[in-house]
Amino acid sequence: MAAAQPLAKTQPHLSVVQPDGRAGFGALRAELHARTEDRDLAELWTELATPERKTVLASARMEPRDATRSVEHMAKCDRDAIRAAIGRMSRYAQQLQNRLEESGRPHPSRELAANARRALSDGDTRAVLHWLDLIERGAK
């Protein structure tokens, strides 16, 4: 029987992102790994204020007490629910922005607010109250 041969030296551990000359494939691969491990979600979660976290949790149908928990300590199904809620909220916000941009003009409440400011600078309290009343009832 032959004597045991020591294993050849292995190369040092390489980083996840390798320069591969394939149009950024390595960077994309690293991003996908990070997303799979929910590192992107954890980073976003730490940037959110507690009230914002509570809003996301409400959309995900989770308990508001979870707003102080770290994403890393949540179950995978909870992290998936949070990711889905953030996606829905982002799409909704984008739709609202697109509607405002498509109309080609600013929201009507901006014009009402400008009129209220003008009346305020003129010292016309009655006109200011009129414009504020219109704004509070909702610009259409």
mmCIF file of N, CA and C in Angstrom:
data_model
loop_
_atom_site.group_PDB
_atom_site.id
_atom_site.type_symbol
_atom_site.label_atom_id
_atom_site.label_comp_id
_atom_site.label_asym_id
_atom_site.label_seq_id
_atom_site.Cartn_x
_atom_site.Cartn_y
_atom_site.Cartn_z
ATOM 1 N N MET A 1 0.854 -1.163 0.000
ATOM 2 C CA MET A 1 0.000 0.000 0.000
ATOM 3 C C MET A 1 0.899 1.224 0.000
ATOM 4 N N ALA A 2 0.564 2.187 -0.782
ATOM 5 C CA ALA A 2 1.380 3.395 -0.911
ATOM 6 C C ALA A 2 1.186 4.291 0.300
ATOM 7 N N ALA A 3 2.239 5.011 0.618
ATOM 8 C CA ALA A 3 2.169 5.936 1.743
ATOM 9 C C ALA A 3 1.219 7.080 1.409
ATOM 10 N N ALA A 4 0.541 7.569 2.429
ATOM 11 C CA ALA A 4 -0.404 8.670 2.225
ATOM 12 C C ALA A 4 0.350 9.922 1.805
ATOM 13 N N GLN A 5 -0.147 10.562 0.826
ATOM 14 C CA GLN A 5 0.439 11.796 0.316
ATOM 15 C C GLN A 5 -0.286 12.991 0.954
ATOM 16 N N PRO A 6 0.456 13.984 1.402
ATOM 17 C CA PRO A 6 -0.225 15.170 1.920
ATOM 18 C C PRO A 6 -0.967 15.877 0.786
ATOM 19 N N LEU A 7 -2.092 16.502 1.127
ATOM 20 C CA LEU A 7 -2.865 17.232 0.118
ATOM 21 C C LEU A 7 -2.061 18.413 -0.389
ATOM 22 N N ALA A 8 -2.216 18.671 -1.654
ATOM 23 C CA ALA A 8 -1.547 19.833 -2.234
ATOM 24 C C ALA A 8 -2.118 21.087 -1.594
ATOM 25 N N LYS A 9 -1.277 22.099 -1.492
ATOM 26 C CA LYS A 9 -1.755 23.358 -0.920
ATOM 27 C C LYS A 9 -2.911 23.883 -1.756
ATOM 28 N N THR A 10 -3.949 24.268 -1.052
ATOM 29 C CA THR A 10 -5.091 24.840 -1.768
ATOM 30 C C THR A 10 -4.893 26.339 -1.881
ATOM 31 N N GLN A 11 -5.548 26.894 -2.856
ATOM 32 C CA GLN A 11 -5.473 28.343 -3.031
ATOM 33 C C GLN A 11 -6.259 29.006 -1.912
ATOM 34 N N PRO A 12 -5.856 30.208 -1.525
ATOM 35 C CA PRO A 12 -6.616 30.915 -0.494
ATOM 36 C C PRO A 12 -8.039 31.162 -0.984
ATOM 37 N N HIS A 13 -8.963 31.279 -0.020
ATOM 38 C CA HIS A 13 -10.365 31.516 -0.352
ATOM 39 C C HIS A 13 -10.490 32.791 -1.179
ATOM 40 N N LEU A 14 -11.170 32.691 -2.285
ATOM 41 C CA LEU A 14 -11.360 33.835 -3.161
ATOM 42 C C LEU A 14 -12.648 34.555 -2.793
ATOM 43 N N SER A 15 -12.678 35.852 -3.011
ATOM 44 C CA SER A 15 -13.891 36.605 -2.717
ATOM 45 C C SER A 15 -14.997 36.174 -3.664
ATOM 46 N N VAL A 16 -16.224 36.501 -3.287
ATOM 47 C CA VAL A 16 -17.376 36.110 -4.095
ATOM 48 C C VAL A 16 -17.323 36.765 -5.463
ATOM 49 N N VAL A 17 -16.864 38.004 -5.539
ATOM 50 C CA VAL A 17 -16.803 38.712 -6.811
ATOM 51 C C VAL A 17 -15.441 38.469 -7.433
ATOM 52 N N GLN A 18 -15.440 37.845 -8.569
ATOM 53 C CA GLN A 18 -14.207 37.559 -9.287
ATOM 54 C C GLN A 18 -14.196 38.350 -10.596
ATOM 55 N N PRO A 19 -13.089 38.974 -10.914
ATOM 56 C CA PRO A 19 -13.026 39.608 -12.229
ATOM 57 C C PRO A 19 -13.008 38.493 -13.273
ATOM 58 N N ASP A 20 -14.044 38.411 -14.047
ATOM 59 C CA ASP A 20 -14.155 37.269 -14.944
ATOM 60 C C ASP A 20 -14.231 37.645 -16.412
ATOM 61 N N GLY A 21 -14.270 38.917 -16.698
ATOM 62 C CA GLY A 21 -14.290 39.321 -18.101
ATOM 63 C C GLY A 21 -15.549 38.921 -18.843
ATOM 64 N N ARG A 22 -16.607 38.625 -18.093
ATOM 65 C CA ARG A 22 -17.852 38.215 -18.756
ATOM 66 C C ARG A 22 -18.945 39.254 -18.539
ATOM 67 N N ALA A 23 -18.655 40.481 -18.818
ATOM 68 C CA ALA A 23 -19.622 41.580 -18.766
ATOM 69 C C ALA A 23 -20.295 41.702 -17.411
ATOM 70 N N GLY A 24 -19.535 41.619 -16.330
ATOM 71 C CA GLY A 24 -20.094 41.831 -15.003
ATOM 72 C C GLY A 24 -20.813 40.651 -14.397
ATOM 73 N N PHE A 25 -20.616 39.479 -14.939
ATOM 74 C CA PHE A 25 -21.300 38.300 -14.413
ATOM 75 C C PHE A 25 -20.945 38.060 -12.949
ATOM 76 N N GLY A 26 -19.702 38.258 -12.580
ATOM 77 C CA GLY A 26 -19.277 38.039 -11.198
ATOM 78 C C GLY A 26 -19.999 38.955 -10.234
ATOM 79 N N ALA A 27 -20.148 40.230 -10.594
ATOM 80 C CA ALA A 27 -20.861 41.181 -9.739
ATOM 81 C C ALA A 27 -22.327 40.801 -9.625
ATOM 82 N N LEU A 28 -22.913 40.368 -10.720
ATOM 83 C CA LEU A 28 -24.313 39.932 -10.694
ATOM 84 C C LEU A 28 -24.468 38.706 -9.802
ATOM 85 N N ARG A 29 -23.542 37.794 -9.918
ATOM 86 C CA ARG A 29 -23.573 36.585 -9.091
ATOM 87 C C ARG A 29 -23.487 36.942 -7.615
ATOM 88 N N ALA A 30 -22.600 37.863 -7.271
ATOM 89 C CA ALA A 30 -22.454 38.293 -5.878
ATOM 90 C C ALA A 30 -23.731 38.957 -5.370
ATOM 91 N N GLU A 31 -24.357 39.759 -6.232
ATOM 92 C CA GLU A 31 -25.603 40.415 -5.846
ATOM 93 C C GLU A 31 -26.705 39.386 -5.602
ATOM 94 N N LEU A 32 -26.769 38.378 -6.445
ATOM 95 C CA LEU A 32 -27.775 37.329 -6.268
ATOM 96 C C LEU A 32 -27.534 36.537 -4.985
ATOM 97 N N HIS A 33 -26.272 36.273 -4.672
ATOM 98 C CA HIS A 33 -25.949 35.598 -3.415
ATOM 99 C C HIS A 33 -26.403 36.437 -2.227
ATOM 100 N N ALA A 34 -26.120 37.726 -2.276
ATOM 101 C CA ALA A 34 -26.511 38.616 -1.184
ATOM 102 C C ALA A 34 -28.019 38.650 -1.033
ATOM 103 N N ARG A 35 -28.720 38.664 -2.159
ATOM 104 C CA ARG A 35 -30.189 38.694 -2.094
ATOM 105 C C ARG A 35 -30.728 37.386 -1.545
ATOM 106 N N THR A 36 -30.148 36.284 -1.950
ATOM 107 C CA THR A 36 -30.582 34.990 -1.447
ATOM 108 C C THR A 36 -30.413 34.911 0.059
ATOM 109 N N GLU A 37 -29.366 35.501 0.559
ATOM 110 C CA GLU A 37 -29.111 35.498 2.001
ATOM 111 C C GLU A 37 -29.821 36.646 2.708
ATOM 112 N N ASP A 38 -30.629 37.418 1.991
ATOM 113 C CA ASP A 38 -31.394 38.546 2.528
ATOM 114 C C ASP A 38 -30.520 39.652 3.106
ATOM 115 N N ARG A 39 -29.270 39.742 2.650
ATOM 116 C CA ARG A 39 -28.409 40.815 3.144
ATOM 117 C C ARG A 39 -28.899 42.171 2.667
ATOM 118 N N ASP A 40 -29.453 42.228 1.443
ATOM 119 C CA ASP A 40 -29.977 43.495 0.942
ATOM 120 C C ASP A 40 -31.177 43.948 1.769
ATOM 121 N N LEU A 41 -32.015 42.999 2.154
ATOM 122 C CA LEU A 41 -33.178 43.316 2.979
ATOM 123 C C LEU A 41 -32.741 43.774 4.366
ATOM 124 N N ALA A 42 -31.752 43.119 4.934
ATOM 125 C CA ALA A 42 -31.248 43.499 6.255
ATOM 126 C C ALA A 42 -30.691 44.918 6.229
ATOM 127 N N GLU A 43 -29.986 45.265 5.164
ATOM 128 C CA GLU A 43 -29.425 46.609 5.046
ATOM 129 C C GLU A 43 -30.533 47.651 4.948
ATOM 130 N N LEU A 44 -31.536 47.388 4.121
ATOM 131 C CA LEU A 44 -32.664 48.307 3.976
ATOM 132 C C LEU A 44 -33.411 48.441 5.306
ATOM 133 N N TRP A 45 -33.622 47.332 5.995
ATOM 134 C CA TRP A 45 -34.363 47.312 7.260
ATOM 135 C C TRP A 45 -33.685 48.201 8.307
ATOM 136 N N THR A 46 -32.357 48.170 8.347
ATOM 137 C CA THR A 46 -31.646 48.991 9.333
ATOM 138 C C THR A 46 -31.757 50.477 9.009
ATOM 139 N N GLU A 47 -31.975 50.815 7.746
ATOM 140 C CA GLU A 47 -32.100 52.215 7.343
ATOM 141 C C GLU A 47 -33.480 52.793 7.628
ATOM 142 N N LEU A 48 -34.480 51.927 7.831
ATOM 143 C CA LEU A 48 -35.849 52.395 8.064
ATOM 144 C C LEU A 48 -36.045 52.816 9.515
ATOM 145 N N ALA A 49 -36.790 53.894 9.707
ATOM 146 C CA ALA A 49 -37.170 54.320 11.051
ATOM 147 C C ALA A 49 -38.272 53.388 11.559
ATOM 148 N N THR A 50 -38.446 53.331 12.863
ATOM 149 C CA THR A 50 -39.432 52.424 13.458
ATOM 150 C C THR A 50 -40.843 52.625 12.892
ATOM 151 N N PRO A 51 -41.344 53.862 12.734
ATOM 152 C CA PRO A 51 -42.683 54.009 12.140
ATOM 153 C C PRO A 51 -42.765 53.461 10.710
ATOM 154 N N GLU A 52 -41.686 53.613 9.945
ATOM 155 C CA GLU A 52 -41.670 53.071 8.587
ATOM 156 C C GLU A 52 -41.683 51.546 8.633
ATOM 157 N N ARG A 53 -40.947 50.978 9.561
ATOM 158 C CA ARG A 53 -40.942 49.524 9.720
ATOM 159 C C ARG A 53 -42.341 49.023 10.073
ATOM 160 N N LYS A 54 -43.032 49.750 10.954
ATOM 161 C CA LYS A 54 -44.382 49.346 11.356
ATOM 162 C C LYS A 54 -45.335 49.372 10.160
ATOM 163 N N THR A 55 -45.167 50.349 9.286
ATOM 164 C CA THR A 55 -45.998 50.428 8.088
ATOM 165 C C THR A 55 -45.743 49.229 7.179
ATOM 166 N N VAL A 56 -44.477 48.893 7.002
ATOM 167 C CA VAL A 56 -44.136 47.722 6.179
ATOM 168 C C VAL A 56 -44.692 46.455 6.809
ATOM 169 N N LEU A 57 -44.560 46.325 8.122
ATOM 170 C CA LEU A 57 -45.079 45.137 8.817
ATOM 171 C C LEU A 57 -46.593 45.046 8.695
ATOM 172 N N ALA A 58 -47.284 46.175 8.747
ATOM 173 C CA ALA A 58 -48.740 46.155 8.582
ATOM 174 C C ALA A 58 -49.103 45.665 7.187
ATOM 175 N N SER A 59 -48.352 46.115 6.195
ATOM 176 C CA SER A 59 -48.598 45.653 4.828
ATOM 177 C C SER A 59 -48.302 44.163 4.680
ATOM 178 N N ALA A 60 -47.338 43.676 5.463
ATOM 179 C CA ALA A 60 -46.971 42.255 5.422
ATOM 180 C C ALA A 60 -47.862 41.413 6.344
ATOM 181 N N ARG A 61 -48.823 42.070 7.010
ATOM 182 C CA ARG A 61 -49.730 41.412 7.964
ATOM 183 C C ARG A 61 -48.971 40.733 9.102
ATOM 184 N N MET A 62 -48.000 41.493 9.625
ATOM 185 C CA MET A 62 -47.197 41.010 10.742
ATOM 186 C C MET A 62 -47.431 41.912 11.948
ATOM 187 N N GLU A 63 -46.974 41.479 13.094
ATOM 188 C CA GLU A 63 -47.144 42.222 14.341
ATOM 189 C C GLU A 63 -46.235 43.451 14.373
ATOM 190 N N PRO A 64 -46.763 44.610 14.804
ATOM 191 C CA PRO A 64 -45.926 45.812 14.876
ATOM 192 C C PRO A 64 -44.789 45.680 15.890
ATOM 193 N N ARG A 65 -44.907 44.773 16.850
ATOM 194 C CA ARG A 65 -43.845 44.597 17.836
ATOM 195 C C ARG A 65 -42.564 44.088 17.176
ATOM 196 N N ASP A 66 -42.692 43.510 15.977
ATOM 197 C CA ASP A 66 -41.522 43.015 15.249
ATOM 198 C C ASP A 66 -40.673 44.147 14.662
ATOM 199 N N ALA A 67 -41.143 45.383 14.780
ATOM 200 C CA ALA A 67 -40.423 46.521 14.185
ATOM 201 C C ALA A 67 -39.049 46.722 14.800
ATOM 202 N N THR A 68 -38.850 46.266 16.011
ATOM 203 C CA THR A 68 -37.545 46.452 16.656
ATOM 204 C C THR A 68 -36.628 45.255 16.456
ATOM 205 N N ARG A 69 -37.158 44.182 15.883
ATOM 206 C CA ARG A 69 -36.345 42.985 15.654
ATOM 207 C C ARG A 69 -35.464 43.147 14.432
ATOM 208 N N SER A 70 -34.327 42.515 14.483
ATOM 209 C CA SER A 70 -33.413 42.488 13.352
ATOM 210 C C SER A 70 -33.924 41.461 12.333
ATOM 211 N N VAL A 71 -33.770 41.748 11.070
ATOM 212 C CA VAL A 71 -34.222 40.833 10.020
ATOM 213 C C VAL A 71 -33.532 39.477 10.146
ATOM 214 N N GLU A 72 -32.290 39.497 10.569
ATOM 215 C CA GLU A 72 -31.539 38.248 10.695
ATOM 216 C C GLU A 72 -32.168 37.294 11.705
ATOM 217 N N HIS A 73 -32.941 37.818 12.650
ATOM 218 C CA HIS A 73 -33.574 36.989 13.675
ATOM 219 C C HIS A 73 -35.002 36.592 13.310
ATOM 220 N N MET A 74 -35.430 36.906 12.106
ATOM 221 C CA MET A 74 -36.780 36.559 11.659
ATOM 222 C C MET A 74 -36.746 35.288 10.829
ATOM 223 N N ALA A 75 -37.870 34.597 10.814
ATOM 224 C CA ALA A 75 -37.993 33.397 9.993
ATOM 225 C C ALA A 75 -37.980 33.782 8.517
ATOM 226 N N LYS A 76 -37.574 32.849 7.689
ATOM 227 C CA LYS A 76 -37.489 33.106 6.243
ATOM 228 C C LYS A 76 -38.847 33.538 5.681
ATOM 229 N N CYS A 77 -39.933 32.917 6.143
ATOM 230 C CA CYS A 77 -41.258 33.287 5.630
ATOM 231 C C CYS A 77 -41.604 34.734 5.998
ATOM 232 N N ASP A 78 -41.172 35.190 7.178
ATOM 233 C CA ASP A 78 -41.404 36.585 7.570
ATOM 234 C C ASP A 78 -40.568 37.535 6.719
ATOM 235 N N ARG A 79 -39.328 37.171 6.446
ATOM 236 C CA ARG A 79 -38.480 38.007 5.588
ATOM 237 C C ARG A 79 -39.067 38.091 4.186
ATOM 238 N N ASP A 80 -39.597 36.982 3.694
ATOM 239 C CA ASP A 80 -40.223 36.985 2.369
ATOM 240 C C ASP A 80 -41.463 37.880 2.351
ATOM 241 N N ALA A 81 -42.246 37.848 3.444
ATOM 242 C CA ALA A 81 -43.438 38.690 3.533
ATOM 243 C C ALA A 81 -43.049 40.172 3.554
ATOM 244 N N ILE A 82 -41.983 40.499 4.260
ATOM 245 C CA ILE A 82 -41.513 41.885 4.313
ATOM 246 C C ILE A 82 -41.021 42.330 2.935
ATOM 247 N N ARG A 83 -40.269 41.467 2.268
ATOM 248 C CA ARG A 83 -39.768 41.792 0.921
ATOM 249 C C ARG A 83 -40.939 42.032 -0.038
ATOM 250 N N ALA A 84 -41.958 41.186 0.038
ATOM 251 C CA ALA A 84 -43.125 41.335 -0.831
ATOM 252 C C ALA A 84 -43.867 42.643 -0.523
ATOM 253 N N ALA A 85 -43.998 42.975 0.758
ATOM 254 C CA ALA A 85 -44.679 44.217 1.145
ATOM 255 C C ALA A 85 -43.923 45.436 0.625
ATOM 256 N N ILE A 86 -42.614 45.424 0.750
ATOM 257 C CA ILE A 86 -41.803 46.543 0.249
ATOM 258 C C ILE A 86 -41.964 46.655 -1.265
ATOM 259 N N GLY A 87 -42.002 45.519 -1.946
ATOM 260 C CA GLY A 87 -42.201 45.533 -3.395
ATOM 261 C C GLY A 87 -43.542 46.128 -3.773
ATOM 262 N N ARG A 88 -44.603 45.719 -3.063
ATOM 263 C CA ARG A 88 -45.943 46.264 -3.351
ATOM 264 C C ARG A 88 -45.984 47.763 -3.106
ATOM 265 N N MET A 89 -45.411 48.184 -1.993
ATOM 266 C CA MET A 89 -45.433 49.609 -1.649
ATOM 267 C C MET A 89 -44.631 50.424 -2.660
ATOM 268 N N SER A 90 -43.522 49.890 -3.121
ATOM 269 C CA SER A 90 -42.698 50.583 -4.112
ATOM 270 C C SER A 90 -43.439 50.710 -5.440
ATOM 271 N N ARG A 91 -44.091 49.628 -5.855
ATOM 272 C CA ARG A 91 -44.857 49.681 -7.110
ATOM 273 C C ARG A 91 -45.997 50.687 -7.010
ATOM 274 N N TYR A 92 -46.680 50.714 -5.873
ATOM 275 C CA TYR A 92 -47.781 51.648 -5.673
ATOM 276 C C TYR A 92 -47.283 53.093 -5.735
ATOM 277 N N ALA A 93 -46.179 53.372 -5.055
ATOM 278 C CA ALA A 93 -45.608 54.719 -5.071
ATOM 279 C C ALA A 93 -45.196 55.111 -6.494
ATOM 280 N N GLN A 94 -44.627 54.180 -7.230
ATOM 281 C CA GLN A 94 -44.220 54.470 -8.604
ATOM 282 C C GLN A 94 -45.437 54.748 -9.482
ATOM 283 N N GLN A 95 -46.525 53.999 -9.284
ATOM 284 C CA GLN A 95 -47.749 54.240 -10.054
ATOM 285 C C GLN A 95 -48.302 55.635 -9.779
ATOM 286 N N LEU A 96 -48.306 56.042 -8.506
ATOM 287 C CA LEU A 96 -48.779 57.385 -8.169
ATOM 288 C C LEU A 96 -47.919 58.449 -8.831
ATOM 289 N N GLN A 97 -46.619 58.270 -8.776
ATOM 290 C CA GLN A 97 -45.718 59.236 -9.390
ATOM 291 C C GLN A 97 -45.937 59.289 -10.899
ATOM 292 N N ASN A 98 -46.104 58.141 -11.532
ATOM 293 C CA ASN A 98 -46.337 58.104 -12.976
ATOM 294 C C ASN A 98 -47.628 58.822 -13.349
ATOM 295 N N ARG A 99 -48.671 58.647 -12.546
ATOM 296 C CA ARG A 99 -49.942 59.321 -12.835
ATOM 297 C C ARG A 99 -49.792 60.835 -12.764
ATOM 298 N N LEU A 100 -49.046 61.305 -11.773
ATOM 299 C CA LEU A 100 -48.836 62.742 -11.666
ATOM 300 C C LEU A 100 -48.023 63.268 -12.841
ATOM 301 N N GLU A 101 -47.014 62.506 -13.255
ATOM 302 C CA GLU A 101 -46.175 62.938 -14.377
ATOM 303 C C GLU A 101 -46.934 62.874 -15.695
ATOM 304 N N GLU A 102 -47.811 61.879 -15.845
ATOM 305 C CA GLU A 102 -48.571 61.722 -17.079
ATOM 306 C C GLU A 102 -49.572 62.851 -17.278
ATOM 307 N N SER A 103 -50.073 63.382 -16.186
ATOM 308 C CA SER A 103 -51.072 64.443 -16.305
ATOM 309 C C SER A 103 -50.467 65.703 -16.912
ATOM 310 N N GLY A 104 -49.143 65.819 -16.839
ATOM 311 C CA GLY A 104 -48.477 66.944 -17.463
ATOM 312 C C GLY A 104 -48.571 68.238 -16.676
ATOM 313 N N ARG A 105 -49.207 68.199 -15.544
ATOM 314 C CA ARG A 105 -49.292 69.400 -14.727
ATOM 315 C C ARG A 105 -49.213 69.010 -13.264
ATOM 316 N N PRO A 106 -48.853 69.944 -12.419
ATOM 317 C CA PRO A 106 -48.736 69.618 -10.995
ATOM 318 C C PRO A 106 -50.093 69.284 -10.393
ATOM 319 N N HIS A 107 -50.058 68.625 -9.280
ATOM 320 C CA HIS A 107 -51.281 68.258 -8.573
ATOM 321 C C HIS A 107 -52.067 69.533 -8.254
ATOM 322 N N PRO A 108 -53.407 69.498 -8.360
ATOM 323 C CA PRO A 108 -54.216 70.703 -8.116
ATOM 324 C C PRO A 108 -53.989 71.345 -6.753
ATOM 325 N N SER A 109 -53.637 70.558 -5.756
ATOM 326 C CA SER A 109 -53.434 71.143 -4.429
ATOM 327 C C SER A 109 -52.244 72.098 -4.416
ATOM 328 N N ARG A 110 -51.302 71.917 -5.314
ATOM 329 C CA ARG A 110 -50.162 72.841 -5.385
ATOM 330 C C ARG A 110 -50.627 74.236 -5.789
ATOM 331 N N GLU A 111 -51.529 74.288 -6.756
ATOM 332 C CA GLU A 111 -52.051 75.576 -7.203
ATOM 333 C C GLU A 111 -52.858 76.238 -6.088
ATOM 334 N N LEU A 112 -53.660 75.455 -5.371
ATOM 335 C CA LEU A 112 -54.426 75.998 -4.258
ATOM 336 C C LEU A 112 -53.503 76.514 -3.153
ATOM 337 N N ALA A 113 -52.431 75.764 -2.878
ATOM 338 C CA ALA A 113 -51.471 76.190 -1.857
ATOM 339 C C ALA A 113 -50.774 77.480 -2.285
ATOM 340 N N ALA A 114 -50.460 77.607 -3.563
ATOM 341 C CA ALA A 114 -49.826 78.833 -4.059
ATOM 342 C C ALA A 114 -50.767 80.024 -3.874
ATOM 343 N N ASN A 115 -52.057 79.815 -4.133
ATOM 344 C CA ASN A 115 -53.028 80.881 -3.925
ATOM 345 C C ASN A 115 -53.128 81.255 -2.445
ATOM 346 N N ALA A 116 -53.087 80.250 -1.573
ATOM 347 C CA ALA A 116 -53.147 80.507 -0.130
ATOM 348 C C ALA A 116 -51.917 81.300 0.313
ATOM 349 N N ARG A 117 -50.749 80.934 -0.201
ATOM 350 C CA ARG A 117 -49.526 81.670 0.152
ATOM 351 C C ARG A 117 -49.597 83.126 -0.309
ATOM 352 N N ARG A 118 -50.122 83.311 -1.516
ATOM 353 C CA ARG A 118 -50.239 84.667 -2.066
ATOM 354 C C ARG A 118 -51.177 85.498 -1.191
ATOM 355 N N ALA A 119 -52.311 84.909 -0.828
ATOM 356 C CA ALA A 119 -53.270 85.625 0.026
ATOM 357 C C ALA A 119 -52.662 85.918 1.390
ATOM 358 N N LEU A 120 -51.864 84.985 1.897
ATOM 359 C CA LEU A 120 -51.204 85.188 3.189
ATOM 360 C C LEU A 120 -50.223 86.351 3.119
ATOM 361 N N SER A 121 -49.457 86.402 2.036
ATOM 362 C CA SER A 121 -48.488 87.503 1.899
ATOM 363 C C SER A 121 -49.201 88.840 1.700
ATOM 364 N N ASP A 122 -50.420 88.807 1.150
ATOM 365 C CA ASP A 122 -51.204 90.026 0.982
ATOM 366 C C ASP A 122 -51.925 90.409 2.266
ATOM 367 N N GLY A 123 -51.919 89.509 3.254
ATOM 368 C CA GLY A 123 -52.598 89.791 4.517
ATOM 369 C C GLY A 123 -54.095 89.564 4.457
ATOM 370 N N ASP A 124 -54.574 88.856 3.448
ATOM 371 C CA ASP A 124 -56.008 88.603 3.268
ATOM 372 C C ASP A 124 -56.396 87.299 3.969
ATOM 373 N N THR A 125 -56.712 87.392 5.256
ATOM 374 C CA THR A 125 -57.020 86.207 6.068
ATOM 375 C C THR A 125 -58.226 85.463 5.528
ATOM 376 N N ARG A 126 -59.219 86.202 5.085
ATOM 377 C CA ARG A 126 -60.441 85.561 4.568
ATOM 378 C C ARG A 126 -60.116 84.689 3.351
ATOM 379 N N ALA A 127 -59.295 85.184 2.451
ATOM 380 C CA ALA A 127 -58.915 84.413 1.260
ATOM 381 C C ALA A 127 -58.064 83.202 1.649
ATOM 382 N N VAL A 128 -57.174 83.400 2.613
ATOM 383 C CA VAL A 128 -56.338 82.285 3.080
ATOM 384 C C VAL A 128 -57.217 81.161 3.591
ATOM 385 N N LEU A 129 -58.207 81.505 4.426
ATOM 386 C CA LEU A 129 -59.116 80.491 4.968
ATOM 387 C C LEU A 129 -59.910 79.787 3.861
ATOM 388 N N HIS A 130 -60.281 80.552 2.841
ATOM 389 C CA HIS A 130 -60.996 79.970 1.693
ATOM 390 C C HIS A 130 -60.139 78.911 0.991
ATOM 391 N N TRP A 131 -58.869 79.272 0.691
ATOM 392 C CA TRP A 131 -57.983 78.340 -0.010
ATOM 393 C C TRP A 131 -57.660 77.127 0.854
ATOM 394 N N LEU A 132 -57.446 77.345 2.153
ATOM 395 C CA LEU A 132 -57.178 76.220 3.054
ATOM 396 C C LEU A 132 -58.378 75.286 3.147
ATOM 397 N N ASP A 133 -59.582 75.858 3.153
ATOM 398 C CA ASP A 133 -60.791 75.034 3.180
ATOM 399 C C ASP A 133 -60.865 74.147 1.950
ATOM 400 N N LEU A 134 -60.542 74.696 0.787
ATOM 401 C CA LEU A 134 -60.551 73.910 -0.446
ATOM 402 C C LEU A 134 -59.516 72.782 -0.394
ATOM 403 N N ILE A 135 -58.343 73.098 0.121
ATOM 404 C CA ILE A 135 -57.276 72.082 0.239
ATOM 405 C C ILE A 135 -57.708 70.974 1.186
ATOM 406 N N GLU A 136 -58.296 71.343 2.325
ATOM 407 C CA GLU A 136 -58.711 70.343 3.309
ATOM 408 C C GLU A 136 -59.820 69.450 2.785
ATOM 409 N N ARG A 137 -60.705 69.997 1.948
ATOM 410 C CA ARG A 137 -61.770 69.176 1.372
ATOM 411 C C ARG A 137 -61.250 68.243 0.282
ATOM 412 N N GLY A 138 -60.091 68.560 -0.235
ATOM 413 C CA GLY A 138 -59.474 67.705 -1.262
ATOM 414 C C GLY A 138 -59.589 68.329 -2.627
ATOM 415 N N ALA A 139 -58.462 68.547 -3.230
ATOM 416 C CA ALA A 139 -58.419 69.128 -4.575
ATOM 417 C C ALA A 139 -58.807 68.078 -5.589
ATOM 418 N N LYS A 140 -59.645 68.474 -6.523
ATOM 419 C CA LYS A 140 -60.093 67.532 -7.574
ATOM 420 C C LYS A 140 -59.841 68.080 -8.936
#
